[in-house]
Amino acid sequence: MNKFDAVFVPSRHNKRALKNSGVKIPIFNVPHGVNTREFHPNNKKMTLTRAAGKFTFVSIFGFQHRKNPEGLLRAYWEEFSSKDNVILVIKTNGYAAYENEQWIKHQISIYKKRLGIRKDTAPVVIIGRRLSESQLKGLYTLGNAFVLPTRGEGVGLPFLEALASGVPVIATGWGGQMDFLTPNNSFLIPFKLRCPSVSMNSQHAISRKFSHLFAQKGQLWAEPDLHSLKKIMRKAYENPGLCKAKGLQGRRDMFQLSWDRAGKLMKIAVEKVLRSMK
């Protein structure tokens, strides 16, 4: 990277990481945006009969260890039973041809058995197929809360899209998402920084995809506190009014994060680099 004139990154988190890794050239923060005209609270909810009348947690992520699918599932299974009027809807995808919806469901089923979890857990719906744009937008608005206990993000685009849709976020309090997540629009999960290989090599890892990327000396990422995640999900479930208030605040916050703003900041950065080369 030091052979280039400059580098643009989408979050302060990325900027710190590059500086700590020895990048000496100028680093500009050019944040992502979100289209609040496309993602908004009035989008028609995705049709899902099982979710009717239930408090709905929604999660959207690629099925890989960094996203912490096992942490989300374990917290949900341990905290909620079939007696709770709640459902977790996960939209995910694999990265190889064989990692289809059926394969992902099988991995999750094996993990549940390995944990020895009781059978009367609250329902989980896994969507492993491609959704249309309208279905994806409607999946966000189906949710009372968006939850993703990620171990690390450069930005976390689903967080932006959830907030633009008026849905509050439950997320790890570390990563690129901290440029726009606040206690007013989100529930932030406490964490500790750990070497990625610790969890990657544990019995709880249900997707080791890209493990070679997180096996370098000195690497750290966030391990969200499972007990805190369970308490936060319970708090959200018991306080739908609070969720709505945080979601409305998130919607207001997202008006400041347009793609036009991102484009202008990139233009300013490019012009600054060009001036420095004269």
CSV table of C-alpha atoms in Angstrom, one decimal:
chain,number,residue,atom,x,y,z
A,1,MET,CA,0.0,0.0,0.0
A,2,ASN,CA,2.9,2.4,0.7
A,3,LYS,CA,3.7,2.3,-3.0
A,4,PHE,CA,0.5,4.3,-3.7
A,5,ASP,CA,-0.3,8.0,-3.4
A,6,ALA,CA,-3.1,7.5,-0.8
A,7,VAL,CA,-5.6,5.0,0.3
A,8,PHE,CA,-9.4,5.5,1.0
A,9,VAL,CA,-11.2,3.5,3.7
A,10,PRO,CA,-14.8,3.5,4.8
A,11,SER,CA,-14.4,3.9,8.5
A,12,ARG,CA,-12.2,5.2,11.3
A,13,HIS,CA,-11.8,1.6,12.4
A,14,ASN,CA,-10.1,0.8,9.1
A,15,LYS,CA,-7.9,3.9,9.3
A,16,ARG,CA,-6.6,2.9,12.7
A,17,ALA,CA,-6.0,-0.7,11.5
A,18,LEU,CA,-4.0,0.5,8.6
A,19,LYS,CA,-1.9,2.9,10.6
A,20,ASN,CA,-1.2,0.2,13.2
A,21,SER,CA,-0.1,-2.1,10.3
A,22,GLY,CA,2.5,0.3,9.0
A,23,VAL,CA,0.7,2.2,6.3
A,24,LYS,CA,2.6,5.5,6.0
A,25,ILE,CA,0.8,7.2,3.0
A,26,PRO,CA,-2.2,9.5,3.6
A,27,ILE,CA,-5.3,7.6,4.7
A,28,PHE,CA,-8.7,9.2,4.0
A,29,ASN,CA,-11.9,8.2,5.6
A,30,VAL,CA,-14.5,8.0,2.8
A,31,PRO,CA,-17.6,6.5,4.5
A,32,HIS,CA,-20.3,4.4,2.9
A,33,GLY,CA,-23.8,5.7,2.7
A,34,VAL,CA,-27.4,4.4,2.6
A,35,ASN,CA,-30.3,5.2,0.4
A,36,THR,CA,-33.0,6.3,2.7
A,37,ARG,CA,-35.5,6.6,-0.2
A,38,GLU,CA,-35.0,2.9,-0.9
A,39,PHE,CA,-34.7,1.6,2.7
A,40,HIS,CA,-37.5,3.1,4.8
A,41,PRO,CA,-40.0,2.1,7.5
A,42,ASN,CA,-43.0,2.0,5.0
A,43,ASN,CA,-41.6,-0.8,2.9
A,44,LYS,CA,-44.1,-3.6,2.7
A,45,LYS,CA,-43.1,-6.3,5.2
A,46,MET,CA,-41.9,-9.6,3.8
A,47,THR,CA,-44.6,-12.3,4.0
A,48,LEU,CA,-43.6,-14.9,6.6
A,49,THR,CA,-46.6,-16.6,8.1
A,50,ARG,CA,-44.6,-18.0,11.1
A,51,ALA,CA,-43.6,-14.5,12.2
A,52,ALA,CA,-47.2,-13.2,12.3
A,53,GLY,CA,-47.9,-11.6,15.7
A,54,LYS,CA,-44.4,-12.4,17.1
A,55,PHE,CA,-41.6,-10.2,18.2
A,56,THR,CA,-39.2,-10.7,15.3
A,57,PHE,CA,-35.4,-10.6,15.4
A,58,VAL,CA,-33.8,-10.3,11.9
A,59,SER,CA,-30.2,-11.0,11.0
A,60,ILE,CA,-28.5,-10.7,7.7
A,61,PHE,CA,-24.9,-11.9,7.1
A,62,GLY,CA,-22.7,-14.2,5.1
A,63,PHE,CA,-22.3,-17.6,6.7
A,64,GLN,CA,-18.7,-17.2,8.0
A,65,HIS,CA,-17.0,-17.2,11.4
A,66,ARG,CA,-16.3,-13.5,11.5
A,67,LYS,CA,-20.1,-12.8,11.6
A,68,ASN,CA,-20.5,-15.1,14.7
A,69,PRO,CA,-23.5,-17.2,13.7
A,70,GLU,CA,-22.9,-19.6,16.5
A,71,GLY,CA,-22.9,-16.8,19.1
A,72,LEU,CA,-26.2,-15.5,17.8
A,73,LEU,CA,-27.9,-18.9,17.7
A,74,ARG,CA,-26.6,-20.0,21.1
A,75,ALA,CA,-27.7,-16.8,22.8
A,76,TYR,CA,-31.1,-17.1,21.2
A,77,TRP,CA,-31.6,-20.8,22.0
A,78,GLU,CA,-30.5,-20.4,25.6
A,79,GLU,CA,-32.5,-17.2,26.3
A,80,PHE,CA,-35.8,-18.0,24.6
A,81,SER,CA,-38.1,-21.0,24.7
A,82,SER,CA,-41.3,-21.9,22.8
A,83,LYS,CA,-43.2,-20.1,25.5
A,84,ASP,CA,-41.9,-16.7,24.4
A,85,ASN,CA,-43.7,-15.0,21.6
A,86,VAL,CA,-40.6,-14.5,19.5
A,87,ILE,CA,-38.9,-15.6,16.3
A,88,LEU,CA,-35.4,-15.3,14.8
A,89,VAL,CA,-35.2,-14.9,11.0
A,90,ILE,CA,-31.7,-15.3,9.5
A,91,LYS,CA,-31.0,-14.4,5.9
A,92,THR,CA,-27.6,-15.8,5.1
A,93,ASN,CA,-25.5,-17.3,2.2
A,94,GLY,CA,-22.6,-19.7,1.7
A,95,TYR,CA,-19.5,-19.1,-0.4
A,96,ALA,CA,-19.2,-22.3,-2.3
A,97,ALA,CA,-21.7,-24.1,-4.6
A,98,TYR,CA,-22.4,-26.8,-2.0
A,99,GLU,CA,-23.1,-24.2,0.8
A,100,ASN,CA,-26.7,-23.8,0.0
A,101,GLU,CA,-29.7,-23.3,2.3
A,102,GLN,CA,-30.0,-27.0,3.0
A,103,TRP,CA,-26.3,-27.3,3.9
A,104,ILE,CA,-26.5,-24.2,6.2
A,105,LYS,CA,-29.6,-25.6,8.0
A,106,HIS,CA,-27.7,-28.9,8.5
A,107,GLN,CA,-24.7,-27.2,10.0
A,108,ILE,CA,-27.0,-25.3,12.4
A,109,SER,CA,-28.8,-28.5,13.3
A,110,ILE,CA,-25.6,-30.3,14.1
A,111,TYR,CA,-24.4,-27.4,16.3
A,112,LYS,CA,-27.7,-27.4,18.3
A,113,LYS,CA,-27.3,-31.1,19.0
A,114,ARG,CA,-23.7,-30.6,20.0
A,115,LEU,CA,-24.7,-28.0,22.5
A,116,GLY,CA,-27.3,-30.4,24.0
A,117,ILE,CA,-29.9,-27.6,23.7
A,118,ARG,CA,-33.5,-28.6,24.8
A,119,LYS,CA,-36.0,-29.1,22.0
A,120,ASP,CA,-38.6,-26.5,23.0
A,121,THR,CA,-36.5,-23.5,21.9
A,122,ALA,CA,-38.1,-20.5,20.2
A,123,PRO,CA,-38.3,-20.9,16.4
A,124,VAL,CA,-35.6,-20.0,13.9
A,125,VAL,CA,-36.2,-19.4,10.2
A,126,ILE,CA,-33.2,-19.8,7.9
A,127,ILE,CA,-33.3,-18.2,4.5
A,128,GLY,CA,-30.3,-19.3,2.4
A,129,ARG,CA,-31.6,-18.4,-1.0
A,130,ARG,CA,-31.3,-15.1,-3.0
A,131,LEU,CA,-34.1,-12.6,-2.3
A,132,SER,CA,-35.4,-9.9,-4.6
A,133,GLU,CA,-34.7,-6.2,-3.7
A,134,SER,CA,-38.3,-5.8,-2.5
A,135,GLN,CA,-38.1,-9.0,-0.4
A,136,LEU,CA,-34.8,-7.8,1.2
A,137,LYS,CA,-36.3,-4.4,2.1
A,138,GLY,CA,-39.4,-6.1,3.5
A,139,LEU,CA,-37.2,-8.4,5.6
A,140,TYR,CA,-35.8,-5.4,7.4
A,141,THR,CA,-39.2,-3.9,8.1
A,142,LEU,CA,-40.5,-7.3,9.3
A,143,GLY,CA,-38.1,-7.0,12.2
A,144,ASN,CA,-38.7,-5.4,15.6
A,145,ALA,CA,-34.9,-5.5,16.0
A,146,PHE,CA,-31.9,-6.3,13.8
A,147,VAL,CA,-29.2,-8.4,15.6
A,148,LEU,CA,-25.7,-9.3,14.6
A,149,PRO,CA,-23.0,-10.0,17.2
A,150,THR,CA,-20.2,-9.7,14.7
A,151,ARG,CA,-16.5,-10.1,15.5
A,152,GLY,CA,-15.5,-7.3,13.2
A,153,GLU,CA,-16.7,-5.1,10.4
A,154,GLY,CA,-15.2,-2.6,8.0
A,155,VAL,CA,-18.6,-0.8,7.8
A,156,GLY,CA,-21.6,-3.2,8.4
A,157,LEU,CA,-23.9,-2.2,5.5
A,158,PRO,CA,-26.9,-4.2,6.9
A,159,PHE,CA,-26.7,-2.0,10.1
A,160,LEU,CA,-27.1,1.1,7.9
A,161,GLU,CA,-30.0,-0.5,6.0
A,162,ALA,CA,-31.7,-1.6,9.2
A,163,LEU,CA,-31.5,1.8,10.7
A,164,ALA,CA,-32.7,3.5,7.5
A,165,SER,CA,-35.7,1.1,7.7
A,166,GLY,CA,-36.5,2.3,11.2
A,167,VAL,CA,-35.3,-0.9,12.9
A,168,PRO,CA,-32.9,-0.7,15.9
A,169,VAL,CA,-29.7,-2.6,15.9
A,170,ILE,CA,-28.2,-5.0,18.4
A,171,ALA,CA,-24.5,-5.1,17.6
A,172,THR,CA,-21.0,-5.6,19.0
A,173,GLY,CA,-19.6,-2.2,20.2
A,174,TRP,CA,-16.4,-2.5,18.1
A,175,GLY,CA,-15.7,-2.1,14.4
A,176,GLY,CA,-16.5,0.2,11.6
A,177,GLN,CA,-20.2,0.3,12.6
A,178,MET,CA,-19.2,2.5,15.6
A,179,ASP,CA,-19.0,5.5,13.2
A,180,PHE,CA,-22.8,5.6,13.2
A,181,LEU,CA,-24.1,3.3,16.0
A,182,THR,CA,-25.0,5.1,19.2
A,183,PRO,CA,-26.8,4.2,22.4
A,184,ASN,CA,-29.7,6.1,21.1
A,185,ASN,CA,-30.2,4.0,17.9
A,186,SER,CA,-28.7,0.7,19.0
A,187,PHE,CA,-28.1,-1.8,21.8
A,188,LEU,CA,-24.3,-2.3,22.0
A,189,ILE,CA,-22.9,-5.6,23.1
A,190,PRO,CA,-19.8,-5.5,25.4
A,191,PHE,CA,-16.8,-7.4,24.1
A,192,LYS,CA,-13.2,-8.4,24.7
A,193,LEU,CA,-10.5,-8.4,22.0
A,194,ARG,CA,-9.2,-11.9,21.4
A,195,CYS,CA,-6.9,-13.7,18.9
A,196,PRO,CA,-9.2,-15.0,16.1
A,197,SER,CA,-7.7,-18.5,16.2
A,198,VAL,CA,-9.1,-19.1,19.7
A,199,SER,CA,-12.7,-19.1,18.6
A,200,MET,CA,-11.9,-20.3,15.1
A,201,ASN,CA,-10.5,-23.5,16.5
A,202,SER,CA,-13.1,-24.1,19.2
A,203,GLN,CA,-15.9,-26.6,19.1
A,204,HIS,CA,-18.4,-23.7,18.6
A,205,ALA,CA,-17.1,-22.7,15.1
A,206,ILE,CA,-19.7,-23.7,12.6
A,207,SER,CA,-18.2,-22.0,9.6
A,208,ARG,CA,-14.4,-21.7,9.3
A,209,LYS,CA,-14.5,-20.1,5.8
A,210,PHE,CA,-11.7,-17.6,5.3
A,211,SER,CA,-9.9,-18.9,8.4
A,212,HIS,CA,-6.5,-18.4,6.7
A,213,LEU,CA,-7.2,-14.6,6.7
A,214,PHE,CA,-7.4,-14.5,10.5
A,215,ALA,CA,-4.4,-16.6,11.4
A,216,GLN,CA,-1.7,-13.9,11.4
A,217,LYS,CA,0.5,-12.9,14.3
A,218,GLY,CA,-0.9,-10.0,16.4
A,219,GLN,CA,-4.4,-10.1,14.9
A,220,LEU,CA,-7.3,-9.3,17.2
A,221,TRP,CA,-11.0,-9.1,16.9
A,222,ALA,CA,-14.0,-8.7,19.2
A,223,GLU,CA,-15.5,-11.6,21.1
A,224,PRO,CA,-19.0,-10.3,22.1
A,225,ASP,CA,-20.1,-11.3,25.6
A,226,LEU,CA,-22.7,-14.0,25.3
A,227,HIS,CA,-24.4,-13.3,28.6
A,228,SER,CA,-24.8,-9.6,27.8
A,229,LEU,CA,-26.2,-10.5,24.3
A,230,LYS,CA,-28.8,-12.7,25.9
A,231,LYS,CA,-29.8,-9.9,28.4
A,232,ILE,CA,-29.9,-7.3,25.6
A,233,MET,CA,-32.1,-9.6,23.4
A,234,ARG,CA,-34.5,-10.2,26.3
A,235,LYS,CA,-34.6,-6.4,27.0
A,236,ALA,CA,-35.5,-5.7,23.4
A,237,TYR,CA,-38.2,-8.4,23.4
A,238,GLU,CA,-39.7,-7.0,26.6
A,239,ASN,CA,-39.6,-3.4,25.5
A,240,PRO,CA,-41.0,-3.1,21.9
A,241,GLY,CA,-41.7,0.6,22.6
A,242,LEU,CA,-38.0,1.2,23.3
A,243,CYS,CA,-37.1,-0.6,20.1
A,244,LYS,CA,-39.4,1.6,18.1
A,245,ALA,CA,-37.9,4.7,19.6
A,246,LYS,CA,-34.4,3.6,18.9
A,247,GLY,CA,-35.4,2.7,15.4
A,248,LEU,CA,-37.0,6.1,14.7
A,249,GLN,CA,-33.8,7.8,16.0
A,250,GLY,CA,-31.7,5.5,13.7
A,251,ARG,CA,-33.9,6.6,10.8
A,252,ARG,CA,-33.3,10.2,11.6
A,253,ASP,CA,-29.5,9.6,11.9
A,254,MET,CA,-29.3,7.9,8.5
A,255,PHE,CA,-30.5,11.0,6.7
A,256,GLN,CA,-27.0,12.4,7.4
A,257,LEU,CA,-25.3,9.4,5.7
A,258,SER,CA,-26.2,9.7,2.1
A,259,TRP,CA,-24.2,8.4,-0.9
A,260,ASP,CA,-24.0,12.0,-2.1
A,261,ARG,CA,-22.1,12.8,1.1
A,262,ALA,CA,-19.8,9.9,0.4
A,263,GLY,CA,-19.2,11.0,-3.1
A,264,LYS,CA,-18.4,14.6,-2.1
A,265,LEU,CA,-15.9,13.4,0.6
A,266,MET,CA,-14.2,11.2,-2.0
A,267,LYS,CA,-14.0,14.1,-4.5
A,268,ILE,CA,-12.4,16.3,-1.7
A,269,ALA,CA,-9.9,13.5,-0.9
A,270,VAL,CA,-8.9,13.0,-4.6
A,271,GLU,CA,-8.4,16.7,-5.1
A,272,LYS,CA,-6.3,16.9,-1.9
A,273,VAL,CA,-4.0,14.1,-3.1
A,274,LEU,CA,-3.7,15.7,-6.6
A,275,ARG,CA,-2.7,19.0,-5.0
A,276,SER,CA,0.0,17.3,-2.9
A,277,MET,CA,1.5,15.8,-6.1
A,278,LYS,CA,2.1,19.2,-7.8
